[in-house]
Amino acid sequence: MHPIIVTISISLSFLARGVFPQDQYYHLPKNVRPFRYNLTIEHHKNTSFSGSVSIDIKVLAVTKNITFHSKDLTLGPIRLYDTIGREIYIVNHIFDEDRDLCILFLRGHLVKHERYKLVIEKFVGNLQHEKSGFFLAKYNDEYGKERNLSLTHFEPNGARTAFPCFDEPGLRAKFIVSIIRDENYNSASNEKLAKSIYLGHGRYQDTFRETVEMPTYLVAFVISDFVYTKEIDRVRVLARREAIANGGGEYVLDEAVRLLRAMEDFTGLRYSLSKVDLLAVPSSYFLDGAMENWGLIMYGDDHLLYYKSTSTTEDLQRCTTYTAHELAHQWFGNLVTPKSWHYIWLSEGFAAYFQYHATDMVEPSWRLREQFVIEEVHKAFTGDLIPMAHPLNYVFEDANSFPSPWMYYYKASAIIKMTEHFLTPPLFREGLRIYLQRKKFSTSQPSDLYRAWQTAVDHANAGYLLDGMPMKKIWGTWDTNVGYPVVTATRDYRTGSLTLTQETYNADNSTGDSSVWIIPITYVLHGAKGSSFAKTMTDFWMTEKTMTLKDFRSDSWLILNKQHAGYFRVNYDTINWYRIIEFLRTYAFKSIHPLNRAQLVNDAFQLVEDAKLNAKIALDLSEFIKQETDYIVLKPFLKRIDSFDFMVAVTPEYPIFQQYVIQLLNFAYEHIGPEEVIRDTHIRKLTRVIVVRRLCLYGDERCQQFGLNKIKTWQRTGRLDIPTDLKFHFLCGAMQNANQHEWDFLFQQYYKADPNDQIIYIMALACTRNRLMLHSFLGQIYDYTNAITTAHRTKALVNMIENNVVGREVVLTYATTQTLPQNSSLEEANSADTITQIVPSRLTDQVELYQNSENAKLVPANFFTKEYLEQYEIDYIDQISDWLRDRQNTLEM
């Protein structure tokens, strides 16, 4: 029978492609919908599982077939009953393997509006190993013993591999989940445990309360030997026994309670389930960081567990903001679900927005509303220039060709943030409350959101905020156009007029796109009465490609896009750029909002990369950093320096460039200091980290000496006194000039250290600039008889290549003269493709030598030639080099 089914399934798929439009081919027919599942899963010794499911369905259209999803499952008897228990005869069923469908053919028609019960009496499947569906994970306990756990990750289409179901986000239903497990394990699911029954032979059946209506991708269960923290206001943390015993869940438990209440207050809607468990699993099994399953949120443990003695300030912020992100999903995505994956931004965009803004509600001193701009908005710009960029509303063929996260996380949240500004926060919030109230326990599409915001505007008689335009029209340009707009402001200093021109930037660096964006323009004209950065309501709307305005006469500068509220970049005429530059060099520079100082840097450097601005202007602009201490400005500046670093590293001016950056950061370093103090705020700690990180990376003598002094004290007292935030950076600085004795001492400590410190020490050892020591270290990295773990070998090798100018040359030489072992754990780090991506010195003799080795098979033949670079990249490098040579005499080399 199986060969016949395969033949039919192929024919059916072929016919279906001709019948259905592309965007409907992978969708289920709309003749029935589920409204309740009763699901039992039996777990079999970490290799397989079996189960049964009954699905209550409602008929939406007269039909003689039922189609549902099933993938990699062996199905037993399938039965269908009406409401009084009469069996409906199933003539046959076939599988469409291309679409993961099981199609039932019935003898008679199902009656519209009637309800039926579909029963799959048994199904069998194997636990997955792809970290999706129902899969097996492993971890080592505190005694080093390997332990197993089995868990689920169903987004976007993994539920069908765990149980037969209607696996689309628009098909919501209630679930009663039962788990049959071994007595040495426990289980958890979306709702609280209702009862646990002993079945004999060391087996238990746990049955959980019925859930509210939700889509299949949010169903979750886990079978493990994990333990809980205490419960506070519906919230618990579930993790490894030793993690809970060591207090790893306490911080996030407290923050999650506050964040849950903050979201309830913002939305005006109480959280819908009886509990929310936060589950920490080994991070290697959750590469996306977390999953928002309703009532059972799953995290990689480094995104949830926080230990005061060993975690960093960046860890603290990551754990908090990721918790905010997933809790926001309990409303945006769970309570209201996108009707289709085409609109996933309705879920992820709001979660990314609240990741920062909900955390800001409970930790206002962290300045997360500003951090949102320099993180999410700046990432959105980057994502809009990648080849796979697409509109927010993106029709794709199936859930296996999912849209780019750059769009539905970063770009969506950036435009949502822009909307908050032009609507004003009160109307923005009121619109979201209307949206959630109207669509709760249901599905939505973008028009529902726009309609809710429009209702809020209309009720407040605030149409003037939108210049009389409907929300749908404004958002229609932002959810449909690809790329982002760049607004060029050109001033006529004789007449006082201002001409604005908008162009669309996209992946091919082209500005030939004819798209027109409806852009909310705000501005500050320095010296003009009442002009300030404080208010971000729209000054005027740009609705055409070009517009000219009068009365912009001023002897000073003009800055568009206050607080970087709008999702667009800005370019200026040269005179205005230099008026801004001159003002930034004065002591009054802080009167320009920090987000606008960050914007100026970010826009200018990107415009240089796009060949729309001379590098001299961006570098002249950057000189104000020598008096800057604000994290909100320094963080994006240093990110931009990374792209300059990659280019300049191929030139003789690279040492000048490094010294220039060091001198720009001198004031910030002196202001912040190398040591933590009691008065340190969260932002001050983050600032110290990014400044010290860059100074140590570029070989600053203060960093090197500070680190060496700490090592000498460590040798004398047996105690290393460097805060976790800075430990790697100062040890790396120390190793840059360490002698053999000091280097050997740190290597000895590696073998004695706990796993967290081992990673720090092995990476710091790779920072030495002594060629003999590096060569010797490479020999030990590739010597599999010693006790260096395979993961640590890769960490050391990659750090040597990425962050050590001498190290990358030694690695390349080593790779051409030694036979590298074929070890899977180092395969990625050893590959020529990887090395050529992270080694900037692709025009050097070392790379030419590497080209001729056996290890360069994957490299394009022209990669090592100057012709590989685009002309604008060559011009860009030449402009930077010229500027650095001009500045060389003013630097302390």
PDB file of N, CA and C in Angstrom, residues 571-613:
ATOM      1  N   ASN A 571      21.312  63.035   4.692  1.00  0.00           N
ATOM      2  CA  ASN A 571      22.547  63.611   4.162  1.00  0.00           C
ATOM      3  C   ASN A 571      22.342  65.125   4.032  1.00  0.00           C
ATOM      4  N   TYR A 572      23.434  65.865   4.071  1.00  0.00           N
ATOM      5  CA  TYR A 572      23.360  67.331   4.012  1.00  0.00           C
ATOM      6  C   TYR A 572      24.326  67.851   2.958  1.00  0.00           C
ATOM      7  N   ASP A 573      24.136  69.105   2.599  1.00  0.00           N
ATOM      8  CA  ASP A 573      25.142  69.756   1.769  1.00  0.00           C
ATOM      9  C   ASP A 573      26.412  69.950   2.600  1.00  0.00           C
ATOM     10  N   THR A 574      27.536  70.139   1.931  1.00  0.00           N
ATOM     11  CA  THR A 574      28.836  70.184   2.611  1.00  0.00           C
ATOM     12  C   THR A 574      28.907  71.313   3.638  1.00  0.00           C
ATOM     13  N   ILE A 575      28.337  72.459   3.329  1.00  0.00           N
ATOM     14  CA  ILE A 575      28.397  73.590   4.274  1.00  0.00           C
ATOM     15  C   ILE A 575      27.693  73.226   5.574  1.00  0.00           C
ATOM     16  N   ASN A 576      26.512  72.626   5.454  1.00  0.00           N
ATOM     17  CA  ASN A 576      25.776  72.268   6.683  1.00  0.00           C
ATOM     18  C   ASN A 576      26.522  71.203   7.477  1.00  0.00           C
ATOM     19  N   TRP A 577      27.120  70.223   6.760  1.00  0.00           N
ATOM     20  CA  TRP A 577      27.921  69.216   7.474  1.00  0.00           C
ATOM     21  C   TRP A 577      29.002  69.901   8.308  1.00  0.00           C
ATOM     22  N   TYR A 578      29.698  70.834   7.728  1.00  0.00           N
ATOM     23  CA  TYR A 578      30.814  71.444   8.456  1.00  0.00           C
ATOM     24  C   TYR A 578      30.335  72.421   9.528  1.00  0.00           C
ATOM     25  N   ARG A 579      29.161  72.969   9.389  1.00  0.00           N
ATOM     26  CA  ARG A 579      28.610  73.755  10.496  1.00  0.00           C
ATOM     27  C   ARG A 579      28.316  72.843  11.698  1.00  0.00           C
ATOM     28  N   ILE A 580      27.781  71.663  11.411  1.00  0.00           N
ATOM     29  CA  ILE A 580      27.550  70.690  12.491  1.00  0.00           C
ATOM     30  C   ILE A 580      28.875  70.272  13.113  1.00  0.00           C
ATOM     31  N   ILE A 581      29.860  69.975  12.272  1.00  0.00           N
ATOM     32  CA  ILE A 581      31.169  69.527  12.751  1.00  0.00           C
ATOM     33  C   ILE A 581      31.805  70.575  13.652  1.00  0.00           C
ATOM     34  N   GLU A 582      31.760  71.829  13.236  1.00  0.00           N
ATOM     35  CA  GLU A 582      32.363  72.893  14.050  1.00  0.00           C
ATOM     36  C   GLU A 582      31.647  73.032  15.389  1.00  0.00           C
ATOM     37  N   PHE A 583      30.329  72.896  15.394  1.00  0.00           N
ATOM     38  CA  PHE A 583      29.590  73.011  16.656  1.00  0.00           C
ATOM     39  C   PHE A 583      29.916  71.840  17.583  1.00  0.00           C
ATOM     40  N   LEU A 584      30.069  70.646  17.017  1.00  0.00           N
ATOM     41  CA  LEU A 584      30.383  69.471  17.834  1.00  0.00           C
ATOM     42  C   LEU A 584      31.754  69.586  18.494  1.00  0.00           C
ATOM     43  N   ARG A 585      32.595  70.439  17.973  1.00  0.00           N
ATOM     44  CA  ARG A 585      33.925  70.631  18.562  1.00  0.00           C
ATOM     45  C   ARG A 585      33.903  71.621  19.724  1.00  0.00           C
ATOM     46  N   THR A 586      32.753  72.245  19.967  1.00  0.00           N
ATOM     47  CA  THR A 586      32.653  73.206  21.068  1.00  0.00           C
ATOM     48  C   THR A 586      32.190  72.499  22.335  1.00  0.00           C
ATOM     49  N   TYR A 587      32.287  73.212  23.457  1.00  0.00           N
ATOM     50  CA  TYR A 587      31.834  72.645  24.728  1.00  0.00           C
ATOM     51  C   TYR A 587      30.310  72.520  24.792  1.00  0.00           C
ATOM     52  N   ALA A 588      29.612  73.155  23.867  1.00  0.00           N
ATOM     53  CA  ALA A 588      28.142  73.096  23.852  1.00  0.00           C
ATOM     54  C   ALA A 588      27.620  71.900  23.061  1.00  0.00           C
ATOM     55  N   PHE A 589      28.512  70.992  22.651  1.00  0.00           N
ATOM     56  CA  PHE A 589      28.107  69.905  21.753  1.00  0.00           C
ATOM     57  C   PHE A 589      26.996  69.039  22.338  1.00  0.00           C
ATOM     58  N   LYS A 590      26.919  68.970  23.679  1.00  0.00           N
ATOM     59  CA  LYS A 590      25.904  68.117  24.299  1.00  0.00           C
ATOM     60  C   LYS A 590      24.493  68.676  24.160  1.00  0.00           C
ATOM     61  N   SER A 591      24.358  69.907  23.669  1.00  0.00           N
ATOM     62  CA  SER A 591      23.012  70.434  23.430  1.00  0.00           C
ATOM     63  C   SER A 591      22.356  69.746  22.235  1.00  0.00           C
ATOM     64  N   ILE A 592      23.151  69.071  21.416  1.00  0.00           N
ATOM     65  CA  ILE A 592      22.596  68.177  20.398  1.00  0.00           C
ATOM     66  C   ILE A 592      22.272  66.859  21.095  1.00  0.00           C
ATOM     67  N   HIS A 593      21.060  66.395  20.958  1.00  0.00           N
ATOM     68  CA  HIS A 593      20.602  65.192  21.659  1.00  0.00           C
ATOM     69  C   HIS A 593      21.551  64.023  21.382  1.00  0.00           C
ATOM     70  N   PRO A 594      21.851  63.192  22.398  1.00  0.00           N
ATOM     71  CA  PRO A 594      22.770  62.065  22.173  1.00  0.00           C
ATOM     72  C   PRO A 594      22.332  61.146  21.038  1.00  0.00           C
ATOM     73  N   LEU A 595      21.018  60.943  20.873  1.00  0.00           N
ATOM     74  CA  LEU A 595      20.569  60.106  19.760  1.00  0.00           C
ATOM     75  C   LEU A 595      20.863  60.759  18.421  1.00  0.00           C
ATOM     76  N   ASN A 596      20.858  62.079  18.370  1.00  0.00           N
ATOM     77  CA  ASN A 596      21.217  62.750  17.121  1.00  0.00           C
ATOM     78  C   ASN A 596      22.720  62.779  16.903  1.00  0.00           C
ATOM     79  N   ARG A 597      23.490  62.842  17.982  1.00  0.00           N
ATOM     80  CA  ARG A 597      24.943  62.705  17.807  1.00  0.00           C
ATOM     81  C   ARG A 597      25.260  61.309  17.268  1.00  0.00           C
ATOM     82  N   ALA A 598      24.573  60.313  17.810  1.00  0.00           N
ATOM     83  CA  ALA A 598      24.756  58.944  17.316  1.00  0.00           C
ATOM     84  C   ALA A 598      24.295  58.823  15.867  1.00  0.00           C
ATOM     85  N   GLN A 599      23.189  59.462  15.553  1.00  0.00           N
ATOM     86  CA  GLN A 599      22.659  59.427  14.190  1.00  0.00           C
ATOM     87  C   GLN A 599      23.627  60.047  13.197  1.00  0.00           C
ATOM     88  N   LEU A 600      24.209  61.175  13.560  1.00  0.00           N
ATOM     89  CA  LEU A 600      25.152  61.849  12.668  1.00  0.00           C
ATOM     90  C   LEU A 600      26.321  60.938  12.327  1.00  0.00           C
ATOM     91  N   VAL A 601      26.854  60.273  13.347  1.00  0.00           N
ATOM     92  CA  VAL A 601      27.969  59.352  13.124  1.00  0.00           C
ATOM     93  C   VAL A 601      27.535  58.183  12.253  1.00  0.00           C
ATOM     94  N   ASN A 602      26.420  57.565  12.618  1.00  0.00           N
ATOM     95  CA  ASN A 602      25.972  56.371  11.901  1.00  0.00           C
ATOM     96  C   ASN A 602      25.619  56.682  10.457  1.00  0.00           C
ATOM     97  N   ASP A 603      24.896  57.763  10.242  1.00  0.00           N
ATOM     98  CA  ASP A 603      24.529  58.134   8.872  1.00  0.00           C
ATOM     99  C   ASP A 603      25.752  58.497   8.043  1.00  0.00           C
ATOM    100  N   ALA A 604      26.637  59.299   8.613  1.00  0.00           N
ATOM    101  CA  ALA A 604      27.800  59.758   7.849  1.00  0.00           C
ATOM    102  C   ALA A 604      28.675  58.591   7.415  1.00  0.00           C
ATOM    103  N   PHE A 605      28.969  57.681   8.333  1.00  0.00           N
ATOM    104  CA  PHE A 605      29.837  56.561   7.988  1.00  0.00           C
ATOM    105  C   PHE A 605      29.175  55.650   6.959  1.00  0.00           C
ATOM    106  N   GLN A 606      27.855  55.446   7.059  1.00  0.00           N
ATOM    107  CA  GLN A 606      27.177  54.614   6.071  1.00  0.00           C
ATOM    108  C   GLN A 606      27.152  55.299   4.710  1.00  0.00           C
ATOM    109  N   LEU A 607      26.947  56.598   4.695  1.00  0.00           N
ATOM    110  CA  LEU A 607      26.960  57.327   3.429  1.00  0.00           C
ATOM    111  C   LEU A 607      28.325  57.245   2.758  1.00  0.00           C
ATOM    112  N   VAL A 608      29.389  57.211   3.564  1.00  0.00           N
ATOM    113  CA  VAL A 608      30.728  57.010   3.006  1.00  0.00           C
ATOM    114  C   VAL A 608      30.812  55.635   2.356  1.00  0.00           C
ATOM    115  N   GLU A 609      30.340  54.607   3.058  1.00  0.00           N
ATOM    116  CA  GLU A 609      30.391  53.252   2.504  1.00  0.00           C
ATOM    117  C   GLU A 609      29.570  53.148   1.223  1.00  0.00           C
ATOM    118  N   ASP A 610      28.512  53.947   1.131  1.00  0.00           N
ATOM    119  CA  ASP A 610      27.662  53.929  -0.060  1.00  0.00           C
ATOM    120  C   ASP A 610      28.149  54.881  -1.147  1.00  0.00           C
ATOM    121  N   ALA A 611      29.328  55.475  -0.930  1.00  0.00           N
ATOM    122  CA  ALA A 611      29.918  56.408  -1.897  1.00  0.00           C
ATOM    123  C   ALA A 611      29.033  57.634  -2.126  1.00  0.00           C
ATOM    124  N   LYS A 612      28.307  58.043  -1.095  1.00  0.00           N
ATOM    125  CA  LYS A 612      27.456  59.230  -1.168  1.00  0.00           C
ATOM    126  C   LYS A 612      28.029  60.390  -0.359  1.00  0.00           C
ATOM    127  N   LEU A 613      29.149  60.161   0.303  1.00  0.00           N
ATOM    128  CA  LEU A 613      29.773  61.198   1.117  1.00  0.00           C
ATOM    129  C   LEU A 613      31.267  60.932   1.152  1.00  0.00           C
TER     130      LEU A 613
END
